[in-house]
mmCIF file of C-alpha atoms in Angstrom:
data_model
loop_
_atom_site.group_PDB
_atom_site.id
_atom_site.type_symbol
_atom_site.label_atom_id
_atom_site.label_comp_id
_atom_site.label_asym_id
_atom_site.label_seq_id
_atom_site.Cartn_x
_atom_site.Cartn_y
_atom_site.Cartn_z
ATOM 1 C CA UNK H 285 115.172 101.995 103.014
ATOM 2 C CA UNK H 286 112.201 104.118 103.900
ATOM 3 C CA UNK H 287 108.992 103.569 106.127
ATOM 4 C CA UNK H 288 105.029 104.356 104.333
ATOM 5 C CA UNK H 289 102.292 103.492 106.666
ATOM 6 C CA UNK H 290 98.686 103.085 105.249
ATOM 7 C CA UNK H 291 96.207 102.748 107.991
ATOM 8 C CA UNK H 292 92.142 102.017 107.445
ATOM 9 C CA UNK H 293 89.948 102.497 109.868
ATOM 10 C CA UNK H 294 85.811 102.859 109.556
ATOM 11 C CA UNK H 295 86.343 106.703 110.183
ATOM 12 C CA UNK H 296 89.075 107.309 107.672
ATOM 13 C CA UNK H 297 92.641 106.698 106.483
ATOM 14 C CA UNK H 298 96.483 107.922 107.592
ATOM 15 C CA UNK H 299 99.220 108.006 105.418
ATOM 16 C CA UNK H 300 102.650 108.573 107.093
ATOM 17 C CA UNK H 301 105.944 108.279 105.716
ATOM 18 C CA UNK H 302 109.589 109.369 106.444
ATOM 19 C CA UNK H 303 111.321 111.769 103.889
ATOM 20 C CA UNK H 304 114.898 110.240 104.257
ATOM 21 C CA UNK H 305 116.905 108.631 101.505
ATOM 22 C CA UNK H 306 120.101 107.432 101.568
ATOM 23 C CA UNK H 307 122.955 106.551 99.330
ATOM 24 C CA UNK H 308 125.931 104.909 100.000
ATOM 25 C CA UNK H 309 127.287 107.939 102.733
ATOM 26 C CA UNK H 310 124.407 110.482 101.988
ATOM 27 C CA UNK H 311 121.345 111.487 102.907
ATOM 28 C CA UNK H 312 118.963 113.751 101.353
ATOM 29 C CA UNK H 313 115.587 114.393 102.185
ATOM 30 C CA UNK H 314 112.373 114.080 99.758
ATOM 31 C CA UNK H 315 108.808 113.516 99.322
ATOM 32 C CA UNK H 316 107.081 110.395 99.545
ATOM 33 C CA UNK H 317 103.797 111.088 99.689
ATOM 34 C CA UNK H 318 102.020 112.396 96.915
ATOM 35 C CA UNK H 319 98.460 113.819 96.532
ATOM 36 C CA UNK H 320 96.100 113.780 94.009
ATOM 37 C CA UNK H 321 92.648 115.377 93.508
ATOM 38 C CA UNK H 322 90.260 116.517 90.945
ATOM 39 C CA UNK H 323 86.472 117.701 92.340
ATOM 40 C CA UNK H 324 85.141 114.523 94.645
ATOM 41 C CA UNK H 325 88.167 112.873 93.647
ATOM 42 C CA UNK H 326 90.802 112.568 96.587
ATOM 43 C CA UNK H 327 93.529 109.971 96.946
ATOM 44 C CA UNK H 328 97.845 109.947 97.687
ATOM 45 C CA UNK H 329 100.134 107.254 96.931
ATOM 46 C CA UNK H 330 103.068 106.478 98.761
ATOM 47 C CA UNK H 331 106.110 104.151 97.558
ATOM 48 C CA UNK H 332 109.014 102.651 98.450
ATOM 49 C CA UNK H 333 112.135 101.282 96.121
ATOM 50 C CA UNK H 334 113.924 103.074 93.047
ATOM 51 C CA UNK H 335 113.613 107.357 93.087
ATOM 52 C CA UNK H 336 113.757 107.323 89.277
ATOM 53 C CA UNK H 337 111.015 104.433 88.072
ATOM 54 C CA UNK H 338 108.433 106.037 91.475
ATOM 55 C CA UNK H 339 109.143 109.520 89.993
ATOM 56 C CA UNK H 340 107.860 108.340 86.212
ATOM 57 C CA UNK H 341 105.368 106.459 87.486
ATOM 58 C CA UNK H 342 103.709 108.732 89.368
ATOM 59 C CA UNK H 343 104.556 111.840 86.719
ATOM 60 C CA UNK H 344 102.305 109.496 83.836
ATOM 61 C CA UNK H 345 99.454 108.383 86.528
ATOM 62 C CA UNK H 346 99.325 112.051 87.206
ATOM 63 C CA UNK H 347 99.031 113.639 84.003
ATOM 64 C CA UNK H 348 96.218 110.756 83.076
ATOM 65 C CA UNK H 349 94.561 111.771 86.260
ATOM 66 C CA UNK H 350 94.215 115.546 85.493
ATOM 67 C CA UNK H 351 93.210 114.320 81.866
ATOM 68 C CA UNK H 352 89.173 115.262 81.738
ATOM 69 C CA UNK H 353 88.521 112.524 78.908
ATOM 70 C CA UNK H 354 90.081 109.543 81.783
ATOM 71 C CA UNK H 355 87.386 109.063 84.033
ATOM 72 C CA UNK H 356 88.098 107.856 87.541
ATOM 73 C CA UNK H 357 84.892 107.312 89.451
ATOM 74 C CA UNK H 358 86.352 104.376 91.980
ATOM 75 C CA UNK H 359 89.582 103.659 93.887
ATOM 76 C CA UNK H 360 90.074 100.203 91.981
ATOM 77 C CA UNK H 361 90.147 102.134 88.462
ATOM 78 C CA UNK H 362 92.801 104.038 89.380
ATOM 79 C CA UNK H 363 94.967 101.971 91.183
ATOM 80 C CA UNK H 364 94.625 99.577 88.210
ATOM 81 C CA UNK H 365 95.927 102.886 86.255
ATOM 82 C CA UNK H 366 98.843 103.277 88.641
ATOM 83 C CA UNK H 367 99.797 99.582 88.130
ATOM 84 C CA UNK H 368 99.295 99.787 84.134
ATOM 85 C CA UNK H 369 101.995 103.189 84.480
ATOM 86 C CA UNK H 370 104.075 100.818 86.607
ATOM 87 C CA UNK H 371 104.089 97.943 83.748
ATOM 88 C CA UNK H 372 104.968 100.659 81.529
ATOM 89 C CA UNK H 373 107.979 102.068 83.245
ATOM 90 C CA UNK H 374 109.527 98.389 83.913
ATOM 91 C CA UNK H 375 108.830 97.877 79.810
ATOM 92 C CA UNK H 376 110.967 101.158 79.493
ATOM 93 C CA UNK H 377 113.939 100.900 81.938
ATOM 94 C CA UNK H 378 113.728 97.433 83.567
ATOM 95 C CA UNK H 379 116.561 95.916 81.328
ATOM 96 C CA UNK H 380 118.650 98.762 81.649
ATOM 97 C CA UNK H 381 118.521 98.701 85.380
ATOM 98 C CA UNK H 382 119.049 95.002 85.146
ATOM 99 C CA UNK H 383 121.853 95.923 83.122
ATOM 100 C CA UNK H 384 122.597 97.741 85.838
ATOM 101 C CA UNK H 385 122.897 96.079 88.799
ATOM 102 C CA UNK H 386 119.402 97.474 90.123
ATOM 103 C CA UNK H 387 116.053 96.122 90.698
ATOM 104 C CA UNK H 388 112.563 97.017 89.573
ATOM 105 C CA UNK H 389 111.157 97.173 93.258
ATOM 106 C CA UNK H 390 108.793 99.776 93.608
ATOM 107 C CA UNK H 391 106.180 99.204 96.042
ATOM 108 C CA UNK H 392 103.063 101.567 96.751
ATOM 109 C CA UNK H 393 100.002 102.187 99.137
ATOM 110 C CA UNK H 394 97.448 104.219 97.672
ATOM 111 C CA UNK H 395 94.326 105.467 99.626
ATOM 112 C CA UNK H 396 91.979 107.487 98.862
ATOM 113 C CA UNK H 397 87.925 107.739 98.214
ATOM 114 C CA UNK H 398 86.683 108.644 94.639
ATOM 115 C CA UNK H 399 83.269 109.518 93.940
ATOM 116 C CA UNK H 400 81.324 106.557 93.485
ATOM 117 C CA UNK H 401 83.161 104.656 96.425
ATOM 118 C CA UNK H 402 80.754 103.891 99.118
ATOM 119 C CA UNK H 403 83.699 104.071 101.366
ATOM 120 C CA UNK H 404 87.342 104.999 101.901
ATOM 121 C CA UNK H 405 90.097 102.583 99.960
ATOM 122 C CA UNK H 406 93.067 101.414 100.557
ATOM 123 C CA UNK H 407 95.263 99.291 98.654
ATOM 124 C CA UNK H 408 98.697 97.425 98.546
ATOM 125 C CA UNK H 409 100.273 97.584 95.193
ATOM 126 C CA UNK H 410 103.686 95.172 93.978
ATOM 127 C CA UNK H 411 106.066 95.897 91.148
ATOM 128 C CA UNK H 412 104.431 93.672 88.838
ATOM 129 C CA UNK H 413 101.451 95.962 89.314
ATOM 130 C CA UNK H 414 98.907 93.799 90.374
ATOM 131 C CA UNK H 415 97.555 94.566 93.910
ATOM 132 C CA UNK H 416 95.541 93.376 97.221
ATOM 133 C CA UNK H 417 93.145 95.696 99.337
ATOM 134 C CA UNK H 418 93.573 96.314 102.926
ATOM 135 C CA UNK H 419 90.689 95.637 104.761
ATOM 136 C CA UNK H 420 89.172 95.267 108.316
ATOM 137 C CA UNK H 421 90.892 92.607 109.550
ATOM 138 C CA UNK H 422 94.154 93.621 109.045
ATOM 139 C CA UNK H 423 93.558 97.502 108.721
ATOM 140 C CA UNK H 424 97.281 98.621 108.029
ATOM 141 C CA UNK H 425 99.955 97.819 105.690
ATOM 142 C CA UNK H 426 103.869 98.896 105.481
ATOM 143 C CA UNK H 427 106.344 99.228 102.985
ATOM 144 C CA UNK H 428 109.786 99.618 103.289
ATOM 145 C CA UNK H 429 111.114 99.138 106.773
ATOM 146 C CA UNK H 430 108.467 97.092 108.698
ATOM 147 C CA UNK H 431 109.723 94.935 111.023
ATOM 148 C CA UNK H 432 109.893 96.956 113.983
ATOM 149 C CA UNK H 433 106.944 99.251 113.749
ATOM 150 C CA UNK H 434 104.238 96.083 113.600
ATOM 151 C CA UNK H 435 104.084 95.110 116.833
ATOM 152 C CA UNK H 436 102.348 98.048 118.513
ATOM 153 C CA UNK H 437 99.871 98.009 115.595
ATOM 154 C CA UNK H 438 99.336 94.353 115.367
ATOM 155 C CA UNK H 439 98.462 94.634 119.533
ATOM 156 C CA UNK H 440 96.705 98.356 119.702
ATOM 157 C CA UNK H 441 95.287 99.069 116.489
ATOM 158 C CA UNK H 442 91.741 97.667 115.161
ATOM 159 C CA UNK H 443 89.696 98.696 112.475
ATOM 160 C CA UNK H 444 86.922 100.116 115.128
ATOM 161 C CA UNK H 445 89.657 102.886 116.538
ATOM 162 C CA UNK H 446 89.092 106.390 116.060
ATOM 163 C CA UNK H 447 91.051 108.238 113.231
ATOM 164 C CA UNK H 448 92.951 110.526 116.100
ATOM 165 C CA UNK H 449 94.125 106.819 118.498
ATOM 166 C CA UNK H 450 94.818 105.004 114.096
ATOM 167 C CA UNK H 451 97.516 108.369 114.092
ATOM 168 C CA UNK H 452 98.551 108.374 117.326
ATOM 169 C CA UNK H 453 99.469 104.506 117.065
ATOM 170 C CA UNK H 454 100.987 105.105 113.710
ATOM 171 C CA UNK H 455 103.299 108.110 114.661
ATOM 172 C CA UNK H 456 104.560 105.543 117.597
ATOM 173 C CA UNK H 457 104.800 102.753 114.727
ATOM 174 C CA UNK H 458 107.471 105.127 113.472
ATOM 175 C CA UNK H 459 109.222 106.323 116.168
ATOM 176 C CA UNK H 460 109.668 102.732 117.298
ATOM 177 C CA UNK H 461 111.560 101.970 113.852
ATOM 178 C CA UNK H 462 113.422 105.368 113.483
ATOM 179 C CA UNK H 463 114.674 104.626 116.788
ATOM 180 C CA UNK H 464 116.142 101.026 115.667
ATOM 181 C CA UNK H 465 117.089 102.065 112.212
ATOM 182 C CA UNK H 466 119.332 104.666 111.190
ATOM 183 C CA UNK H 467 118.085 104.895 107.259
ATOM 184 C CA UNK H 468 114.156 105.922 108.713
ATOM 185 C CA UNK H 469 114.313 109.573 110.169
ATOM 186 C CA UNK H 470 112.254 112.934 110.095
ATOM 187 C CA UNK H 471 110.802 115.057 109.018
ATOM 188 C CA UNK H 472 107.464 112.503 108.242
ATOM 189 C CA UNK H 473 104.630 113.500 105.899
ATOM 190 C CA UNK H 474 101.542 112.990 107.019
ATOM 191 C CA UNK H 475 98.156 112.659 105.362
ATOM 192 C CA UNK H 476 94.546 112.131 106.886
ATOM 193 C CA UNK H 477 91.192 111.623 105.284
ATOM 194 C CA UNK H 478 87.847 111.630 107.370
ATOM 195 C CA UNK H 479 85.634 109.548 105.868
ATOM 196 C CA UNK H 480 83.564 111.380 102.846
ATOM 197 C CA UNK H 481 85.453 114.188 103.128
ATOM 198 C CA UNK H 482 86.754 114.074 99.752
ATOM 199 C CA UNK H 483 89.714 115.917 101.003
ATOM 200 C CA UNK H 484 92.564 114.793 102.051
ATOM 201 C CA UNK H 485 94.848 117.126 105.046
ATOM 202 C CA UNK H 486 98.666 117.463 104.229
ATOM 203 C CA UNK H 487 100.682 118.018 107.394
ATOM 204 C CA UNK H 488 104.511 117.788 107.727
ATOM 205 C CA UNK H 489 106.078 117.277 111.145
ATOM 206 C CA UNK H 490 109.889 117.788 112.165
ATOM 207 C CA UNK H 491 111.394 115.874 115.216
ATOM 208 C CA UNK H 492 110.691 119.578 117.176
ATOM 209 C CA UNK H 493 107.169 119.141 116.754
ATOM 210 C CA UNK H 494 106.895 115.143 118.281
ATOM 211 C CA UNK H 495 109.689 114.723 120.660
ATOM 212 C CA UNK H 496 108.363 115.328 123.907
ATOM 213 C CA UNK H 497 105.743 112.616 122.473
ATOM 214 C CA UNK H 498 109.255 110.243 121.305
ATOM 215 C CA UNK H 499 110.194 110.919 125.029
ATOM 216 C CA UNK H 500 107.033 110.170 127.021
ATOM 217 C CA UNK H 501 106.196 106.948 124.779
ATOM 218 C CA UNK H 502 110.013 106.067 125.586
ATOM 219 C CA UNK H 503 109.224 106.516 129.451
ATOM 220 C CA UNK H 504 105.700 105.310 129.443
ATOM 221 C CA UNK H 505 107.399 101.783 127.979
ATOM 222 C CA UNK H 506 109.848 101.282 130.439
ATOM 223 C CA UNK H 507 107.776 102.012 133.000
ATOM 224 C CA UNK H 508 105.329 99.237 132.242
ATOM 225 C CA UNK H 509 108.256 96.418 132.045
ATOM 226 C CA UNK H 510 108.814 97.888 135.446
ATOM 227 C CA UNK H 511 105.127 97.101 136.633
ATOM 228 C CA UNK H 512 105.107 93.463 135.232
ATOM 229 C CA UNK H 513 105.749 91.162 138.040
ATOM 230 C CA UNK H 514 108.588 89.151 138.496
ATOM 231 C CA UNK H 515 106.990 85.818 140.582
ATOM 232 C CA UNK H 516 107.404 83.797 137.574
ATOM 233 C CA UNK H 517 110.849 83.894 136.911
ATOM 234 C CA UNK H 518 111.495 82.703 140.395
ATOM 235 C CA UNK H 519 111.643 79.026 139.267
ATOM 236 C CA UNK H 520 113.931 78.897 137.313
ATOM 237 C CA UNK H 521 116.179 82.227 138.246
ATOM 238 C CA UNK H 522 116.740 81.263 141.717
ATOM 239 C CA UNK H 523 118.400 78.066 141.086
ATOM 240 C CA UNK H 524 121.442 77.004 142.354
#
């Protein structure tokens, strides 16, 4: 399992993802994020399902992004590109995988701002390789592991927050779920684009760099179940 956060707010997009993988009784760290830019070009992709068909796909979308005679001037053209690559790599290996045992299951967010945007993208793409585009009101999606890192975004997060609070709110999306799962874990990749920037900012953190933050958010919760009053359980807990 793994856990890729795409966040959209009117100031920008964040990209976080854990780096853990595991097999069977082994775990190995690796990349999920990866960036791509060319001039005023500037997006990442991030996926979640099979190493082998994300590392093909995203080697072909690559080498067709670097490729001067492709011309991607909006977000839509290339994550229709990324989905084609996708399409390509199930025609190539999705029987054989079958064959197999495995799925084709490779899921991706992709975010970004090309140069004929008007604004920041950010998009939800499924195996098959068609796609859906996150918007204001519902400014995040997950893929992977998502079930316990929604609720502080669905009650904190708008798209009217400020890039810094859309981070802060993601990092404790994560550390919520690598807390309650043991296949989620550091370090996390992080990427952050302020709105027409055209540059994305790369940053990785290790659990040294965030855990007196995993600590105080830890504290801060308890604390506040401590502050909720207790009156209204009185009718029905103080029965005889």
């Amino acid at each position: 399992m793994t856990y890729c956060l795409g966040i959209k707010v009117r100031s920008g997009l964040v990209a976080i993802a854990d780096t853990r993988i595991t097999s069977g009784t082994e775990t190995a760290t690796a990349k999920k994020i990866s960036i791509h830019e060319n001039g005023r070009n500037s997006l990442f992709l991030m996926t979640s399902g099979l190493r082998s068909i994300r590392d093909k796909a995203v080697t072909y979308f690559e080498e067709l992004f670097e490729d001067e005679s492709f011309k991607f001037d909006k977000m839509y053209k290339a994550v229709n590109m990324f989905g084609e690559q996708l399409r390509r790599v199930a025609q190539e290996d999705k029987r054989a995988l079958a064959e197999s045992g495995m799925f084709f299951n490779l899921y991706a967010i992709v975010g970004g701002q090309l140069e004929n945007d008007k604004e920041h993208m950010l998009y939800l793409l499924y195996p098959e390789g068609n796609w859906i585009e996150v918007g204001e009101g519902s400014p995040f999606t997950i893929i992977g592991n998502s079930g316990y890192g929604k609720p502080i975004l669905n009650r904190a997060l708008n798209y009217e927050s400020s890039l810094r609070f859309a981070f802060k709110t993601g990092f404790l999306s994560f550390d919520s779920t690598r807390v309650s799962a043991n296949d989620v874990g550091y370090p996390i990749d992080v990427a952050l684009y302020p709105r027409d920037s055209y540059k994305l900012q790369q940053h990785r953190l290790e659990e040294k760099d965030t855990a007196q933050i995993g600590q105080m958010w830890a504290s801060k919760l308890k604390n506040s179940i401590d502050e909720i009053p207790e009156t209204w359980m009185d009718a029905f807990l103080n029965k005889e």
